[in-house]
Amino acid sequence: MTSREKILSAVKTNQPELATLPDVDFLLQEDIDVPEKFIASLTTIGGQVIMVEDHDAIKAFIAENFKHPSRKITTVSELGDIAEYVEDNSANPHSLENVDYAIIEADLAVAENGAIWVSEDKIRTRVLPFITQHLAVIVRREDIVPTMHQAYNKIGSNDYGFATFIAGPSKTADIEQSLVLGAHGARSMTVFLMS
Amino acid sequence: MSEIQNTTNHADLAEVFNNDEARVDWHDETLWWIRSKRDVAVNKISNWEVLRETASQIKHNVLSNLNNYLQQFEGNAIANGIIVHWAADATEHNQIVLSILRKHSIGQMVKSKSMLTEECHLNDFLEENGINVIDSDLGERIVQLAKEMPSHIVLPCIHKKKEEIGELFHQHLGTPAGNADPQFLTETARQHLRDTFLTRRAALTGVNFAIAETGEFVVCTNEGNADMGAHLADVHIASMGIEKIIPERKHLGVFLRLLTRSATGQPITTYSSHFKRPNKGKEMHIIIVDNGRSIQLGREDFRNSLKCIRCGACMNTCPVYRRSGGHSYHNAISGPIGSILAPNLDMEKYADLPFASTLCGSCTNVCPVKIDIHQQLYKWRQVIVKNGYVPAAKTASMKIMDWTLSSPTAYHTAGKAGRLVLEYAPFMVNNKLNPWYKHRDMPEPPKESFGEWYKKNRK
């Protein structure tokens, strides 16, 4: 008998009588004042929210705040004139080692915890939002949902090879519970909230 | 001293930890502070109790249909291009990891946090076989440098002072002696491990949730170390216990809301990454591990322990854990949940753990999946006694207690003797031979028993 057969047979013998799977759709009803809560949540966990009208406002903000010459990458075609535009997932992940600033677009954002959701097609190269020193994300106001339940409701059965929720900059409190931003992932997270 | 260190008994190991009273106070307060942060986060969610109950019921369904869910998960994962392995025990798990690395001629691996690999002692095994393993979670890296086990499942080096960490970094990473600034030390680890991430061809991660419906798995970190390792490596190995299955993707909504609020009071981890298919030209492996879990599934009184999502809330709230330290549990998973999981693996070796509790029930009250932890601890005690795994001294004193309580004469005599001892010869109990007296004062004895008072005063 293979280990697979051994495990499955032991589980079958030992598992209790079938219990029904509870409904979770009732949890979708929770109501939160969405954009305000999102801003508050993300700010609390060390992120920054900048309100913008359009892509030009984003360009102006970056020109003002990231003057020093550094490698900027974007997966947003409208920003192709201020950063290297990455069109597909053909880039070697190791070639992104020296990226200072990455600007991506979120599929949706969650008010209760300040998380943004991106699937592979929005980041092109999986490692991009982690390896960059600083991360900027464009979120459209109408894409913010109240809680994780509505987030998964919207994600539904979408297909992706990889997708992730990102909530604020990378952090650790492993040394005496002192919070330090910038563990292994991005040191900062800026959300451009577009109306 | 060496004798104490060689014993694997919670009380003895707790005594070692308690030699430094100031550290015990600090440890206790730090963990209680985290517990308080949990309360603040939880109180912001109006339907928290509904969420806990729902999560518990989902997990109940999982356990009752695990055979089907495991096969469904396997089928979908394979269809997604993931290579699935099954390991009956720790040895087989470790062999599978080694064989994957050997197949690719890989001698170095980076690893993110996985309590399962701690349970399997994977690092030791790989080192013995010439594979260099670097733990990338900061806390895990620190205990790895110190050649210790994590003392907490979420906060691996919660027992360490920053000065000790500064000294470790000075020795191993060449930081200036005496620098214990958390910001500086974290930045040093970031620089050092970035090079590791960029040069390792294999990365191992744990699994927080595995979705039967889609064949994908979710890994949660705050540091981003799992993603840095996995996305830069050619081979990603993910190790999971059979109980990590959840039925559908939408159930993640329930569990991700509960996990970090219970753990540290955060609303969610910084990264909750969903791995469904390997990247083009890369390999993704999943190792599904039993290692005693199917046996626990068959123990009606203890199967609920398999609902655990490893948040650590039961440890942070436990008055015994906070004052005895994680290492006193001499098991990869410490605290109340570890004490009900460990005896399943080896009842004799871990016979002491269910007794390392006051049965106050605080663990049960904070558990996000409503495991009846303190009741299981109580039930394990009975199983352990029945199987004869209780220390001789405890058995003898229990027998005397049993005789005393079942004979009225003996009971009254013993009560009187006790009052006399406390009054005239307190040194008989207030001495070092009586472990109960440590850190405690004996009460003033009453002049008479209630029985004697009642006889005198009844009209």
XYZ file of C-alpha atoms in Angstrom:
654
model
C 0.000 0.000 0.000
C 1.380 3.448 -0.857
C 1.454 6.198 1.755
C -1.317 7.920 -0.162
C -3.565 4.868 0.162
C -2.565 4.353 3.795
C -3.378 7.947 4.743
C -6.646 8.102 2.820
C -7.814 4.813 4.249
C -6.925 5.777 7.843
C -8.723 9.102 7.371
C -11.781 7.380 5.959
C -11.918 4.954 8.885
C -11.407 7.617 11.531
C -13.356 10.622 10.245
C -16.617 11.349 12.073
C -20.072 11.176 10.553
C -20.616 13.730 7.788
C -21.443 17.181 9.181
C -23.075 19.779 6.950
C -21.036 22.647 5.573
C -22.438 25.895 6.992
C -23.639 28.682 4.741
C -21.298 31.695 4.700
C -23.185 33.919 2.267
C -25.102 35.595 5.103
C -21.796 37.222 6.085
C -21.943 39.313 2.897
C -24.454 41.632 4.514
C -22.008 43.428 6.738
C -22.005 47.127 5.991
C -19.094 49.514 6.434
C -18.546 53.078 5.272
C -16.202 51.885 2.589
C -13.556 54.405 1.354
C -13.159 56.087 4.748
C -12.665 52.768 6.486
C -10.143 51.670 3.845
C -8.073 54.824 4.346
C -8.175 54.428 8.124
C -7.226 50.732 7.968
C -4.306 51.198 5.590
C -2.974 54.200 7.480
C -3.051 52.261 10.768
C -0.906 49.455 9.323
C 1.736 51.849 7.984
C 0.462 52.526 4.455
C -0.178 55.900 2.879
C -3.197 56.981 0.811
C -2.984 59.735 -1.825
C -6.217 60.913 -3.452
C -5.854 61.420 -7.193
C -8.146 62.326 -10.066
C -6.198 60.740 -12.886
C -2.843 59.320 -14.002
C -1.377 62.799 -14.451
C -1.812 63.422 -10.743
C 0.118 60.222 -10.015
C 2.924 61.336 -12.312
C 3.067 64.695 -10.578
C 3.227 63.036 -7.149
C 6.043 60.703 -8.181
C 7.985 63.515 -9.879
C 7.695 65.548 -6.685
C 8.483 62.781 -4.185
C 10.910 60.485 -5.991
C 13.295 62.917 -7.635
C 16.470 60.918 -7.258
C 17.390 58.726 -10.197
C 16.241 55.207 -9.438
C 14.782 52.253 -11.232
C 11.022 52.569 -11.519
C 8.828 49.886 -13.014
C 5.154 49.909 -13.855
C 2.592 47.494 -15.166
C 0.226 50.381 -15.939
C 0.518 51.444 -19.592
C -0.602 55.035 -18.861
C 2.521 55.499 -16.720
C 4.891 54.178 -19.377
C 6.506 57.600 -19.822
C 7.705 57.899 -16.207
C 8.695 54.271 -15.517
C 9.800 51.139 -17.390
C 6.603 49.559 -18.635
C 6.448 45.789 -18.170
C 4.044 44.347 -20.677
C 4.115 40.621 -19.931
C 5.502 38.040 -17.545
C 8.629 37.267 -19.550
C 10.980 39.210 -17.273
C 13.476 37.134 -15.306
C 12.518 37.677 -11.644
C 16.185 38.118 -10.706
C 16.432 41.060 -13.106
C 14.104 43.010 -10.779
C 16.641 42.873 -7.939
C 17.412 46.604 -8.136
C 13.876 47.981 -8.573
C 13.269 50.913 -6.259
C 9.710 51.786 -7.082
C 6.956 49.668 -8.621
C 3.536 50.992 -9.601
C 0.810 48.409 -10.126
C -2.965 48.407 -10.345
C -5.199 46.529 -7.893
C -8.156 44.380 -8.885
C -9.928 45.295 -5.664
C -9.312 46.577 -2.144
C -10.775 45.701 1.256
C -11.993 48.396 3.668
C -11.863 46.387 6.913
C -8.126 45.664 6.733
C -6.548 47.943 4.122
C -5.567 45.049 1.862
C -5.400 45.257 -1.909
C -5.844 42.202 -4.148
C -3.720 41.626 -7.218
C -3.640 38.612 -9.454
C -0.731 37.603 -11.633
C -1.917 39.426 -14.759
C -1.801 42.738 -12.854
C 1.768 42.295 -11.562
C 3.172 40.361 -14.557
C 6.183 39.009 -12.644
C 5.177 37.402 -9.359
C 8.087 38.708 -7.344
C 7.606 42.362 -8.376
C 5.489 43.674 -5.451
C 7.800 41.917 -2.961
C 11.255 42.623 -4.348
C 10.707 46.334 -5.035
C 11.972 48.673 -2.323
C 8.765 50.738 -2.477
C 5.340 49.742 -3.739
C 2.613 51.982 -5.160
C -0.833 50.680 -6.036
C -3.641 52.339 -7.958
C -7.036 51.581 -6.432
C -10.301 52.791 -7.928
C -12.825 54.008 -5.409
C -15.537 51.739 -6.772
C -13.317 48.681 -6.371
C -13.238 48.893 -2.560
C -15.391 46.298 -0.818
C -16.354 46.274 2.890
C -14.913 42.953 4.119
C -13.061 39.836 3.018
C -16.394 38.125 2.326
C -17.291 40.598 -0.432
C -13.700 40.390 -1.672
C -13.949 36.639 -2.250
C -17.441 37.081 -3.636
C -15.959 39.391 -6.278
C -12.949 37.161 -6.924
C -15.389 34.282 -7.380
C -13.895 31.469 -9.402
C -11.486 33.695 -11.357
C -8.538 31.785 -12.659
C -4.990 32.852 -11.793
C -1.646 31.156 -11.365
C -0.795 33.364 -8.410
C -2.624 36.141 -6.585
C -2.148 37.919 -3.283
C -3.607 40.307 -0.768
C -1.109 42.990 0.223
C -1.836 45.076 3.316
C 0.755 47.779 3.936
C 4.533 47.615 3.914
C 6.393 44.444 4.848
C 6.999 44.349 8.597
C 8.209 42.383 11.578
C 8.038 42.669 15.331
C 10.173 39.619 16.044
C 12.716 41.550 18.117
C 11.065 42.281 21.469
C 7.791 43.153 19.735
C 9.246 46.401 18.356
C 7.481 47.085 15.066
C 9.931 47.595 12.191
C 8.721 48.377 8.653
C 10.650 46.883 5.736
C 11.396 43.278 6.656
C 11.958 41.422 3.373
C 9.300 42.937 1.135
C 8.557 46.546 0.226
C 9.598 49.190 2.741
C 6.588 51.389 2.012
C 3.176 51.126 0.404
C 1.399 54.031 -1.207
C -2.140 53.709 -2.536
C -3.282 56.160 -5.190
C -7.002 56.273 -4.591
C -8.571 57.257 -7.892
C -12.100 58.611 -8.085
C 22.115 21.940 36.297
C 22.990 19.468 33.549
C 20.609 16.998 35.112
C 17.743 19.470 34.878
C 18.533 20.293 31.275
C 18.487 16.637 30.362
C 15.046 16.003 31.742
C 12.109 16.594 29.479
C 9.539 17.465 32.038
C 7.499 20.655 31.933
C 7.829 21.410 35.640
C 11.618 21.034 35.654
C 12.075 23.038 32.479
C 9.726 25.739 33.802
C 11.880 25.889 36.903
C 14.934 26.619 34.776
C 13.016 29.438 33.068
C 11.890 30.735 36.454
C 15.448 31.126 37.722
C 15.367 34.595 36.204
C 12.338 36.191 37.780
C 12.675 39.525 35.994
C 12.650 37.737 32.642
C 9.566 35.773 33.595
C 7.752 39.015 34.427
C 8.845 40.547 31.132
C 7.761 37.457 29.165
C 4.441 37.369 30.955
C 3.729 41.061 30.329
C 4.787 40.956 26.673
C 2.440 38.098 25.880
C -0.404 39.628 27.844
C 0.077 42.835 25.863
C -0.387 40.822 22.649
C -3.460 39.179 24.120
C -4.832 42.676 24.876
C -4.203 43.752 21.280
C -6.204 40.740 20.195
C -9.112 41.892 22.349
C -9.075 45.379 20.844
C -9.122 43.961 17.296
C -11.795 41.405 18.077
C -14.098 43.934 19.707
C -14.181 45.934 16.484
C -15.872 43.047 14.669
C -19.559 43.066 15.544
C -20.212 39.452 14.551
C -16.986 37.957 15.922
C -18.753 35.140 17.759
C -20.702 34.252 14.618
C -17.429 34.109 12.698
C -15.853 31.795 15.287
C -18.849 29.492 15.241
C -18.919 29.457 11.430
C -15.198 28.680 11.259
C -15.598 25.880 13.774
C -18.457 24.374 11.763
C -16.557 24.628 8.478
C -13.644 22.792 10.092
C -16.050 20.213 11.481
C -17.325 19.585 7.981
C -13.710 19.330 6.759
C -12.829 16.695 9.347
C -15.999 14.723 8.589
C -15.310 14.660 4.848
C -11.524 14.818 4.854
C -11.046 11.704 2.749
C -12.966 13.256 -0.161
C -11.556 16.755 0.263
C -7.974 15.476 0.213
C -8.594 13.651 -3.061
C -10.417 16.641 -4.532
C -7.524 18.907 -3.552
C -4.980 16.491 -4.970
C -6.847 16.167 -8.272
C -7.169 19.920 -8.735
C -3.581 20.615 -7.699
C -2.287 18.064 -10.212
C -4.508 19.574 -12.919
C -2.930 22.935 -12.044
C 0.523 21.502 -12.717
C 1.584 20.995 -9.096
C 3.418 17.790 -8.133
C 1.704 16.179 -5.124
C 3.452 13.857 -2.639
C 2.040 12.001 0.374
C 4.048 11.386 3.540
C 2.790 9.017 6.237
C 5.240 10.338 8.818
C 8.052 12.800 9.488
C 10.746 10.492 8.103
C 8.952 10.109 4.806
C 8.352 13.868 4.582
C 12.033 14.578 5.096
C 13.052 11.935 2.558
C 10.734 13.465 -0.048
C 12.249 16.936 0.464
C 15.746 15.494 0.182
C 14.908 13.531 -2.968
C 13.477 16.634 -4.683
C 16.639 18.594 -3.833
C 18.910 15.723 -4.933
C 17.059 15.379 -8.234
C 17.950 19.005 -9.003
C 21.453 18.766 -7.458
C 20.555 21.529 -5.019
C 22.652 21.849 -1.862
C 21.149 25.004 -0.354
C 17.564 25.863 0.462
C 15.766 28.863 1.903
C 12.773 28.177 4.098
C 9.928 30.304 5.414
C 8.018 29.490 8.561
C 6.549 26.015 8.728
C 5.724 24.480 12.108
C 5.273 21.159 10.328
C 8.943 21.096 9.342
C 9.814 21.849 12.982
C 7.608 18.924 14.001
C 9.491 16.728 11.475
C 12.945 18.096 12.499
C 13.620 18.736 8.818
C 16.536 21.131 9.314
C 18.584 18.629 11.318
C 17.878 15.896 8.800
C 18.890 18.043 5.819
C 22.023 19.308 7.550
C 23.021 15.683 8.265
C 22.617 15.049 4.566
C 24.786 17.944 3.547
C 22.012 20.402 2.654
C 22.354 23.931 3.981
C 19.044 25.401 5.160
C 18.465 29.046 5.981
C 15.311 30.081 7.818
C 14.119 33.396 6.419
C 11.513 34.528 8.942
C 13.427 36.918 11.201
C 12.377 35.214 14.438
C 13.146 31.773 13.026
C 16.528 32.968 11.740
C 17.342 34.233 15.227
C 16.521 30.934 16.934
C 18.352 29.081 14.159
C 21.494 31.139 14.829
C 21.044 30.440 18.552
C 20.622 26.704 17.780
C 17.266 26.655 19.539
C 13.708 25.658 18.696
C 11.069 28.375 18.252
C 9.397 28.982 21.622
C 6.109 30.194 20.096
C 4.409 29.271 16.812
C 3.818 32.881 15.713
C 6.578 34.678 17.646
C 9.509 32.236 17.451
C 11.982 34.255 19.551
C 9.583 35.887 22.002
C 11.768 34.519 24.829
C 14.848 36.445 23.659
C 16.005 39.884 24.772
C 17.190 42.267 22.075
C 20.658 42.364 23.653
C 20.971 38.604 23.152
C 19.868 39.007 19.535
C 22.403 41.815 19.059
C 25.122 39.501 20.364
C 24.039 36.691 17.998
C 24.139 39.093 15.051
C 27.535 40.337 16.172
C 28.879 36.773 16.202
C 27.260 35.523 13.015
C 26.585 38.553 10.837
C 29.380 40.869 11.964
C 27.290 43.712 13.382
C 29.051 45.995 15.907
C 29.188 44.544 19.425
C 26.603 45.975 21.773
C 24.199 47.192 19.079
C 20.739 45.924 20.015
C 18.552 48.341 18.052
C 15.635 46.378 16.504
C 15.531 48.666 13.444
C 19.252 48.194 12.792
C 19.181 44.447 13.389
C 16.153 43.971 11.131
C 17.842 45.965 8.359
C 20.945 43.800 8.727
C 18.851 40.645 8.386
C 17.109 42.160 5.340
C 20.404 42.785 3.544
C 21.848 39.427 4.526
C 18.775 37.415 3.539
C 18.202 39.308 0.301
C 21.367 37.754 -0.998
C 20.114 34.360 0.184
C 16.786 34.786 -1.640
C 18.580 35.770 -4.834
C 20.927 32.793 -4.801
C 18.774 29.877 -3.668
C 17.287 27.612 -6.306
C 14.919 25.903 -3.881
C 12.471 27.404 -1.385
C 10.285 25.625 1.120
C 7.180 27.228 2.633
C 4.441 26.098 4.953
C 0.760 26.165 4.052
C -1.902 28.046 5.998
C -4.888 26.881 3.959
C -5.317 24.441 1.064
C -8.489 24.817 -1.008
C -10.081 21.553 -2.135
C -12.282 23.292 -4.726
C -9.393 24.905 -6.631
C -6.208 23.012 -5.701
C -4.530 26.259 -4.620
C -2.864 26.965 -1.282
C -2.455 30.121 0.770
C 0.649 31.228 2.673
C 0.446 34.180 5.102
C 3.457 36.253 6.196
C 4.119 39.775 7.413
C 7.715 39.898 6.280
C 7.253 38.784 2.659
C 9.874 36.082 3.121
C 7.755 33.210 1.780
C 7.119 35.114 -1.455
C 10.703 36.289 -1.859
C 11.904 32.707 -1.504
C 9.240 31.020 -3.616
C 9.163 33.448 -6.561
C 12.947 33.614 -6.961
C 13.574 29.864 -6.741
C 13.277 27.247 -9.481
C 11.686 24.761 -7.115
C 9.013 25.613 -4.546
C 8.165 22.927 -1.992
C 5.124 23.476 0.233
C 4.605 21.198 3.244
C 1.140 20.807 4.735
C -0.591 18.656 7.324
C -3.724 16.864 6.109
C -5.875 19.126 8.300
C -5.006 22.329 6.398
C -7.790 21.676 3.870
C -10.751 24.013 3.591
C -13.565 23.266 1.151
C -13.964 26.405 -0.980
C -12.144 29.620 -1.789
C -14.877 31.754 -0.228
C -14.205 30.119 3.157
C -10.887 31.955 3.213
C -12.945 35.068 3.943
C -13.881 33.590 7.309
C -10.433 32.240 8.237
C -8.341 35.197 7.101
C -10.551 37.501 9.172
C -9.997 35.349 12.260
C -6.335 34.371 11.940
C -4.317 37.518 12.612
C -6.872 39.261 14.781
C -6.552 36.265 17.097
C -2.787 36.060 16.718
C -1.480 39.595 17.180
C -4.490 41.878 16.803
C -3.617 42.807 13.204
C -6.568 42.969 10.780
C -4.713 40.723 8.275
C -1.118 39.681 7.545
C 0.760 41.957 5.149
C 0.801 39.186 2.542
C -1.812 36.463 1.986
C -0.482 34.739 -1.125
C -2.522 32.293 -3.195
C -0.383 29.787 -5.127
C -2.307 27.935 -7.807
C 0.088 27.077 -10.631
C 3.863 26.977 -10.914
C 5.479 29.729 -12.917
C 6.532 28.845 -16.448
C 9.604 26.611 -16.363
C 9.465 26.199 -12.566
C 8.409 23.344 -10.307
C 5.889 23.460 -7.485
C 5.580 20.549 -5.066
C 3.100 19.915 -2.277
C 3.837 17.350 0.416
C 0.693 16.234 2.252
C 1.737 14.909 5.655
C -0.156 12.701 8.119
C 2.341 12.098 10.961
C -0.252 10.974 13.497
C -3.067 13.272 12.415
C -5.270 10.468 11.122
C -4.936 8.780 14.532
C -5.984 11.984 16.311
C -8.939 12.146 13.890
C -10.087 8.817 15.299
C -9.902 9.993 18.933
C -13.379 11.373 19.430
C -12.420 13.444 22.474
C -9.398 15.012 20.789
C -10.188 15.273 17.087
C -11.271 18.912 17.421
C -7.631 19.796 17.999
C -7.183 19.266 14.238
C -9.275 22.393 13.635
C -6.343 24.520 14.818
C -5.227 27.292 12.426
C -2.005 28.014 14.391
C -2.757 31.567 15.539
C -1.105 31.188 18.956
C -3.901 32.972 20.859
C -4.108 30.110 23.383
C -0.433 30.603 24.224
C -0.634 34.370 24.635
C -3.503 34.058 27.089
C -2.263 31.021 29.046
C -1.100 31.857 32.592
C 1.155 28.801 32.590
C 2.702 29.396 29.153
C 3.371 33.053 29.919
C 5.283 32.142 33.076
C 6.997 28.950 31.966
C 8.144 29.850 28.450
C 7.650 27.903 25.232
C 10.721 25.705 25.657
C 9.321 24.160 28.820
C 6.878 22.223 26.626
C 9.783 20.348 24.920
C 7.701 20.048 21.737
C 7.660 21.941 18.410
C 4.219 23.293 19.227
C 4.082 24.605 22.773
C 1.337 25.990 24.978
C -2.190 24.654 25.437
C -2.709 23.474 21.839
C 0.709 21.806 21.791
C -0.217 20.007 24.997
C -3.194 18.329 23.352
C -1.424 17.589 20.054
C 1.799 16.172 21.543
C 0.417 13.218 23.570
C -1.135 11.919 20.363
C 2.357 11.603 18.887
C 3.958 10.048 21.983
C 1.836 9.613 25.093
C 4.723 8.599 27.338
C 7.139 11.334 26.293
C 4.508 14.076 26.570
C 2.555 12.688 29.548
C 3.477 15.791 31.574
C 2.020 18.360 29.155
C -1.728 18.049 29.834
C -0.849 18.670 33.493
C 0.902 21.951 32.599
C -2.356 23.847 32.838
C -4.626 25.397 35.437
C -7.677 24.397 33.359
C -8.850 27.999 33.660
C -10.389 27.829 30.192
C -9.025 31.090 28.836
C -7.528 29.229 25.856
C -10.931 27.863 24.912
C -12.470 31.322 25.141
C -10.031 32.925 22.696
C -9.684 30.040 20.221
C -10.906 31.316 16.818
C -12.162 27.878 15.778
C -13.668 27.077 19.185
C -11.532 24.099 20.136
C -12.484 22.960 23.657
C -8.807 23.109 24.629
C -9.054 23.025 28.427
C -11.580 20.210 28.344
C -9.271 18.184 26.117
C -6.395 18.818 28.541
C -8.573 17.458 31.323
C -9.541 14.430 29.251
C -5.911 13.710 28.303
C -5.030 13.570 31.998
C -7.506 10.747 32.450
C -6.256 8.858 29.403
C -2.653 9.277 30.553
C -3.406 8.046 34.077
C -5.373 5.094 32.725
C -2.446 4.145 30.513
C -0.054 4.326 33.452
C 2.092 7.227 32.222
C 1.895 9.305 35.397
C 5.019 9.932 37.528
C 5.235 7.610 40.580
C 5.083 10.452 43.141
C 1.833 11.736 41.641
C 0.299 8.231 41.662
C 1.263 7.672 45.334
C -0.113 11.009 46.514
C -3.296 10.461 44.501
C -3.780 7.069 46.208
C -3.395 8.619 49.660
C -5.822 11.378 48.664
C -8.293 8.784 47.420
C -8.103 6.867 50.737
C -8.406 10.057 52.795
C -11.411 11.351 50.907
C -13.244 8.014 51.012
C -12.909 7.517 54.791
C -14.656 10.073 57.109
C -12.348 9.236 60.024
C -9.203 9.606 57.968
C -10.566 12.866 56.486
C -11.242 14.449 59.903
C -7.930 13.258 61.316
C -6.040 14.546 58.288
C -7.774 17.934 58.554
C -6.902 18.278 62.208
C -3.320 17.178 61.587
C -3.016 19.719 58.772
C -4.201 22.580 60.994
C -1.815 21.518 63.757
C 1.094 21.339 61.339
C 0.389 24.802 59.946
C 0.090 26.235 63.435
C 2.973 24.570 65.267
C 5.291 23.222 62.588
C 4.878 25.328 59.417
C 8.409 24.365 58.359
C 6.999 20.888 57.602
C 5.286 22.340 54.506
C 7.105 25.630 54.037
C 10.231 23.949 52.815
C 12.009 23.321 49.580
C 10.801 19.727 49.402
C 7.263 20.874 48.819
C 7.075 22.204 45.252
C 3.699 23.816 45.860
C 5.255 26.145 48.424
C 7.653 27.694 45.881
C 6.662 31.330 45.338
C 3.731 30.882 47.714
C 2.970 31.514 51.392
C 0.887 29.113 53.414
C -2.401 30.571 54.691
C -3.158 31.135 58.379
C -4.810 27.893 59.497
C -8.370 28.210 60.864
C -8.779 27.398 64.567
C -11.294 24.694 63.830
C -12.827 22.939 60.880
C -16.298 23.767 59.602
C -17.423 20.383 60.975
C -16.209 21.246 64.472
C -17.740 24.743 64.308
C -21.078 23.319 63.159
C -21.145 20.772 66.005
C -20.623 23.555 68.553
C -23.005 26.112 67.064
C -25.996 24.133 65.809
C -29.051 24.693 67.883
